[in-house]
Amino acid sequence: NGSIVFPGDKTVKSNLLIKNGKIAAITKDFNIQSKRIIDVKGKYILPGIVDPHVHFGLFTGMSEDIERETVSALIGGITTTGCYFSAEKSHFDQALELEEVVNTKSSVDIFPHLVINNNIQVDEIRDYVEHLGVTSFKLYMNGIPGLITDVDDGFIIDVFEALKKVDKRCIVCVHTENRDIVKRATKNIFEEKGNTATIVDWSDTHPDIAEEEACIRISYLAEQHKTNIYLVHISSALAINRLKKIKLFNPCVKVETTSPYLSITKYSVNSNCIKMEPPFRDFSDVEELWEAVCDNTVDSIGTDNVTMTMNEKNINGNIWDVVPGYPALETHLPI
């Protein structure tokens, strides 16, 4: 008795038959024998949501985080997540352990993106594809001090060149911000505001021009090397409108924004709890991002979920000491 939602705008009132955990049929026939009937009259039945952008295990053990947070994902209608995994040296050092944790603790399907931030990993990219089956990688043009290392353009080209030696179609996810512009802006705001800086001031430490410039640069490098790139969590009107023009002629570029960037501004909450990188911006940025969703400039919507407690986030510290990130799995689909 549910309204079954199909891709596009099609909705059909019918019955969904499930056998051995898979959809067996869609039919209006009520005479089929079943061990269990769930009447969802007046409700919608949607495909499981794919959240392509999550982080697990950054502040809590990977096993505990995956077990707990994938339940949160299910409550929010998410049945598949793309999780970013980092490693100090080789990703092979933890591959078997991660596979075991995912297979035994996760309530949703998880596909991996491997962060590439050292030369060992660059040299092993082909092996990650051939032996682990991973075809999605991640680069940070601007990192997070103490947590994530950023890379320069030469390193990015090394990764692109390494992918040319791979037989399978791969994609490179990229955090797009100009690190030098961010460092300069952060220095200026800190010197001006010091420890009195607010969450609104934090937004000014990551100017939207930093995001736009990085989008232009990485798109150009990808075009020259014929490498597929996926620009994660685009947050600003300036960047999304630039990408709208770039995508007209550059088939290498795919674009993601997130449900928080589609719903939160720097004025939404007068609290450090919404500190994020890139930061939340203005009302006009939210509106332009929605426009880009509607005209298909945005290819997918994720969460950039980073689960932590208020204590782990250091919520009562000054803005400089607060850790960026937020849990967003359970609120993704409602937003």
XYZ file of C-alpha atoms in Angstrom:
335
model
C 0.000 0.000 0.000
C 2.954 2.361 -0.332
C 3.778 5.102 -2.796
C 6.902 3.691 -4.436
C 9.348 6.368 -5.615
C 11.238 5.691 -8.851
C 14.123 7.709 -10.348
C 12.900 10.995 -11.762
C 9.398 12.119 -10.841
C 7.538 8.794 -11.096
C 5.608 7.569 -8.043
C 3.435 4.426 -8.127
C 1.031 3.207 -5.446
C 1.635 -0.510 -5.211
C 2.996 -3.397 -3.120
C 6.661 -4.234 -2.766
C 7.573 -7.917 -2.370
C 10.865 -8.763 -0.680
C 12.545 -12.181 -0.690
C 15.903 -13.004 0.896
C 16.597 -9.316 1.441
C 16.046 -8.295 -2.173
C 13.120 -6.833 -4.129
C 11.346 -9.757 -5.804
C 8.436 -7.919 -7.437
C 6.319 -4.792 -7.556
C 2.664 -5.752 -7.933
C -0.868 -4.732 -7.017
C -1.787 -8.402 -6.482
C -2.873 -8.973 -2.857
C -3.189 -12.761 -3.169
C 0.499 -13.566 -2.776
C 1.463 -15.572 0.323
C 3.850 -13.810 2.677
C 5.307 -14.509 6.115
C 5.116 -10.840 7.083
C 3.093 -7.877 5.885
C 4.005 -4.256 6.629
C 1.209 -1.836 5.751
C 2.656 1.569 4.808
C -0.496 3.171 3.450
C -0.040 6.933 3.152
C 3.768 6.640 3.272
C 6.511 6.683 0.663
C 8.917 3.860 -0.139
C 12.225 5.262 -1.372
C 15.379 3.585 -2.668
C 18.153 3.525 -0.101
C 20.053 6.806 -0.124
C 23.726 6.787 -1.137
C 25.817 9.213 0.910
C 29.065 9.437 -1.068
C 30.994 11.390 1.568
C 31.445 10.280 5.174
C 34.281 9.946 7.684
C 34.392 7.232 10.337
C 36.953 6.500 13.042
C 38.560 9.928 13.312
C 37.882 10.454 17.022
C 36.576 7.069 18.177
C 37.829 3.603 17.282
C 36.870 2.620 13.734
C 34.959 -0.455 14.890
C 32.828 1.411 17.442
C 32.222 4.368 15.131
C 31.105 2.244 12.183
C 28.848 0.095 14.352
C 27.107 3.099 15.929
C 27.020 5.606 13.091
C 25.806 3.265 10.362
C 22.713 2.654 12.502
C 22.255 6.433 12.537
C 22.589 6.340 8.751
C 19.830 3.721 8.451
C 17.506 5.792 10.636
C 18.080 8.620 8.157
C 17.328 6.392 5.139
C 20.964 5.966 4.057
C 21.880 2.402 3.033
C 25.233 3.015 1.322
C 28.122 5.292 2.277
C 31.377 6.272 0.627
C 33.941 6.494 3.420
C 37.329 8.226 3.295
C 40.177 6.183 4.772
C 43.593 7.613 5.613
C 46.879 5.862 6.381
C 50.236 7.096 7.649
C 52.180 4.993 5.149
C 50.732 2.254 2.940
C 46.986 1.593 2.791
C 47.835 -2.118 2.676
C 48.873 -1.829 6.346
C 45.229 -1.649 7.433
C 43.230 -2.969 4.476
C 42.429 -6.410 5.917
C 41.501 -4.969 9.313
C 39.191 -2.370 7.746
C 37.514 -4.995 5.583
C 36.863 -7.147 8.646
C 35.424 -4.218 10.608
C 33.119 -3.192 7.759
C 31.895 -6.749 7.170
C 31.172 -7.419 10.837
C 30.121 -4.040 12.258
C 28.455 -2.003 9.514
C 24.674 -1.904 9.045
C 25.071 -0.315 5.578
C 27.167 -0.975 2.494
C 30.452 0.968 2.495
C 32.656 1.729 -0.492
C 36.132 3.157 0.165
C 37.884 6.310 -1.000
C 41.607 6.172 -0.170
C 43.300 9.444 0.811
C 46.619 9.860 -1.041
C 49.099 12.061 0.817
C 52.574 10.511 0.485
C 54.836 9.050 -2.202
C 54.433 5.485 -0.934
C 50.728 5.703 -1.658
C 51.289 7.297 -5.065
C 53.572 4.403 -6.043
C 50.959 1.889 -4.842
C 47.895 3.346 -6.594
C 47.939 0.677 -9.282
C 48.169 -2.031 -6.619
C 45.205 -0.524 -4.716
C 43.135 -0.834 -7.875
C 44.301 -4.336 -8.807
C 44.430 -5.959 -5.351
C 41.877 -3.996 -3.290
C 39.461 -3.096 -6.077
C 39.513 0.567 -5.030
C 39.021 3.065 -7.849
C 38.334 6.250 -5.864
C 41.047 8.387 -4.288
C 41.201 11.671 -2.357
C 43.470 14.714 -2.423
C 43.422 17.740 -0.117
C 44.472 20.982 -1.783
C 43.981 22.509 1.663
C 44.222 20.365 4.768
C 43.401 20.782 8.435
C 46.434 21.583 10.634
C 47.200 18.677 12.929
C 44.656 16.392 11.262
C 45.008 16.355 7.470
C 48.012 17.073 5.241
C 47.535 19.163 2.116
C 49.381 18.569 -1.154
C 50.866 20.804 -3.839
C 50.208 20.869 -7.570
C 53.273 18.751 -8.349
C 51.979 15.998 -6.093
C 48.546 16.214 -7.738
C 50.146 15.741 -11.174
C 52.089 12.726 -9.842
C 48.771 11.156 -8.815
C 47.208 11.922 -12.200
C 50.210 10.384 -13.958
C 50.023 7.277 -11.759
C 46.379 6.803 -12.723
C 47.312 6.727 -16.411
C 49.011 3.378 -15.717
C 45.774 1.894 -14.369
C 43.475 -0.093 -16.648
C 40.238 0.623 -14.763
C 38.321 3.903 -14.792
C 39.214 5.789 -11.614
C 38.192 9.080 -10.053
C 40.003 11.559 -7.806
C 37.991 13.304 -5.095
C 39.398 16.735 -4.269
C 39.020 19.168 -1.368
C 39.221 22.405 -3.329
C 40.612 25.405 -1.468
C 43.725 27.469 -2.184
C 45.791 26.797 0.941
C 47.873 29.982 0.658
C 44.810 32.221 0.461
C 43.325 30.412 3.473
C 46.551 30.777 5.484
C 46.751 34.487 4.688
C 43.108 35.121 5.600
C 43.402 33.080 8.803
C 46.487 35.056 9.851
C 44.733 38.369 9.189
C 41.590 37.459 11.133
C 43.598 36.085 14.040
C 45.703 39.244 14.253
C 42.579 41.399 14.110
C 40.214 39.440 16.390
C 42.420 37.104 18.448
C 40.492 34.865 20.824
C 37.388 37.052 20.515
C 36.780 35.758 16.968
C 33.312 34.268 16.429
C 31.853 31.629 14.142
C 31.001 34.425 11.684
C 34.653 35.536 11.697
C 35.668 31.933 11.057
C 33.865 32.093 7.717
C 36.218 34.895 6.671
C 39.283 32.705 7.266
C 38.289 30.585 4.263
C 37.285 33.162 1.606
C 35.054 31.932 -1.183
C 37.709 33.086 -3.662
C 39.983 30.358 -2.243
C 37.410 27.733 -3.180
C 36.743 29.194 -6.623
C 40.436 29.462 -7.525
C 41.129 25.866 -6.482
C 38.168 24.656 -8.568
C 39.562 26.453 -11.620
C 43.079 25.091 -11.081
C 42.175 21.456 -10.434
C 39.703 21.445 -13.336
C 42.443 22.680 -15.655
C 44.938 20.075 -14.432
C 42.328 17.328 -14.784
C 41.480 18.448 -18.318
C 45.132 18.461 -19.352
C 45.732 14.982 -17.907
C 42.304 13.601 -18.895
C 41.639 12.554 -15.286
C 38.153 12.252 -13.802
C 37.757 14.446 -10.725
C 34.999 14.771 -8.140
C 34.967 18.082 -6.268
C 33.677 17.462 -2.771
C 31.524 19.677 -0.505
C 31.355 22.788 -2.719
C 30.091 25.492 -0.366
C 30.060 28.873 -2.102
C 28.077 30.664 -4.796
C 31.329 31.871 -6.340
C 32.679 28.333 -6.788
C 29.442 26.674 -7.905
C 28.742 29.343 -10.515
C 32.288 29.008 -11.850
C 31.851 25.221 -12.044
C 28.592 25.707 -13.916
C 30.643 27.314 -16.704
C 33.535 24.844 -16.479
C 31.268 21.795 -16.812
C 29.985 23.083 -20.164
C 33.322 22.225 -21.788
C 35.177 20.002 -19.299
C 33.745 16.454 -19.078
C 36.313 15.457 -16.424
C 34.550 17.402 -13.659
C 31.856 16.108 -11.295
C 30.508 18.220 -8.416
C 29.243 17.460 -4.918
C 27.683 19.659 -2.282
C 26.308 18.571 1.091
C 23.001 18.759 2.897
C 24.493 20.986 5.630
C 25.720 23.512 3.033
C 22.206 23.454 1.578
C 20.627 24.319 4.922
C 23.012 26.161 7.252
C 24.548 29.643 7.106
C 27.160 31.259 9.318
C 24.262 33.075 11.004
C 22.149 29.963 11.692
C 23.500 29.302 15.180
C 25.548 31.623 17.358
C 27.717 28.729 18.468
C 31.017 27.092 17.658
C 29.146 23.822 17.028
C 28.814 24.750 13.330
C 32.542 25.235 12.748
C 33.382 23.446 9.504
C 35.921 23.469 6.665
C 35.018 24.960 4.256
C 32.933 27.183 6.536
C 29.224 27.841 6.292
C 28.600 31.015 4.342
C 25.707 33.379 3.591
C 22.026 32.995 2.661
C 22.826 33.822 -0.963
C 25.317 30.933 -1.111
C 22.649 28.481 0.075
C 20.246 29.738 -2.597
C 22.835 29.453 -5.376
C 23.715 25.908 -4.289
C 20.030 24.914 -4.506
C 19.861 26.449 -7.977
C 22.862 24.329 -8.952
C 21.104 21.219 -7.617
C 18.053 22.033 -9.735
C 19.997 22.660 -12.955
C 22.211 19.557 -12.475
C 25.469 21.425 -11.977
C 25.580 19.449 -8.728
C 25.967 15.740 -9.502
C 25.529 14.387 -5.980
C 24.765 15.413 -2.413
C 26.681 14.027 0.566
C 27.049 14.897 4.242
C 30.805 15.077 4.964
C 29.775 13.418 8.218
C 32.437 13.639 10.948
C 31.037 12.213 14.163
C 32.345 13.540 17.474
C 31.061 14.453 20.899
C 30.856 18.054 22.091
C 33.926 17.390 24.240
C 35.879 15.979 21.296
C 34.913 19.032 19.279
C 36.126 21.194 22.196
C 32.945 23.177 21.864
C 33.727 25.536 24.750
C 37.155 26.540 23.438
C 37.852 29.643 21.388
C 37.102 29.378 17.674
C 40.715 28.514 16.835
C 40.766 25.469 19.108
C 37.365 24.058 18.107
C 37.613 21.013 15.823
C 35.779 21.331 12.476
C 33.102 18.771 11.668
C 29.628 17.554 12.613
C 27.430 14.416 12.499
C 24.844 14.653 9.717
C 23.808 11.147 8.650
C 20.450 11.059 10.403
C 19.361 14.502 9.141
C 20.580 14.127 5.531
C 17.411 12.908 3.824
C 14.972 15.156 5.757
C 17.007 18.201 4.681
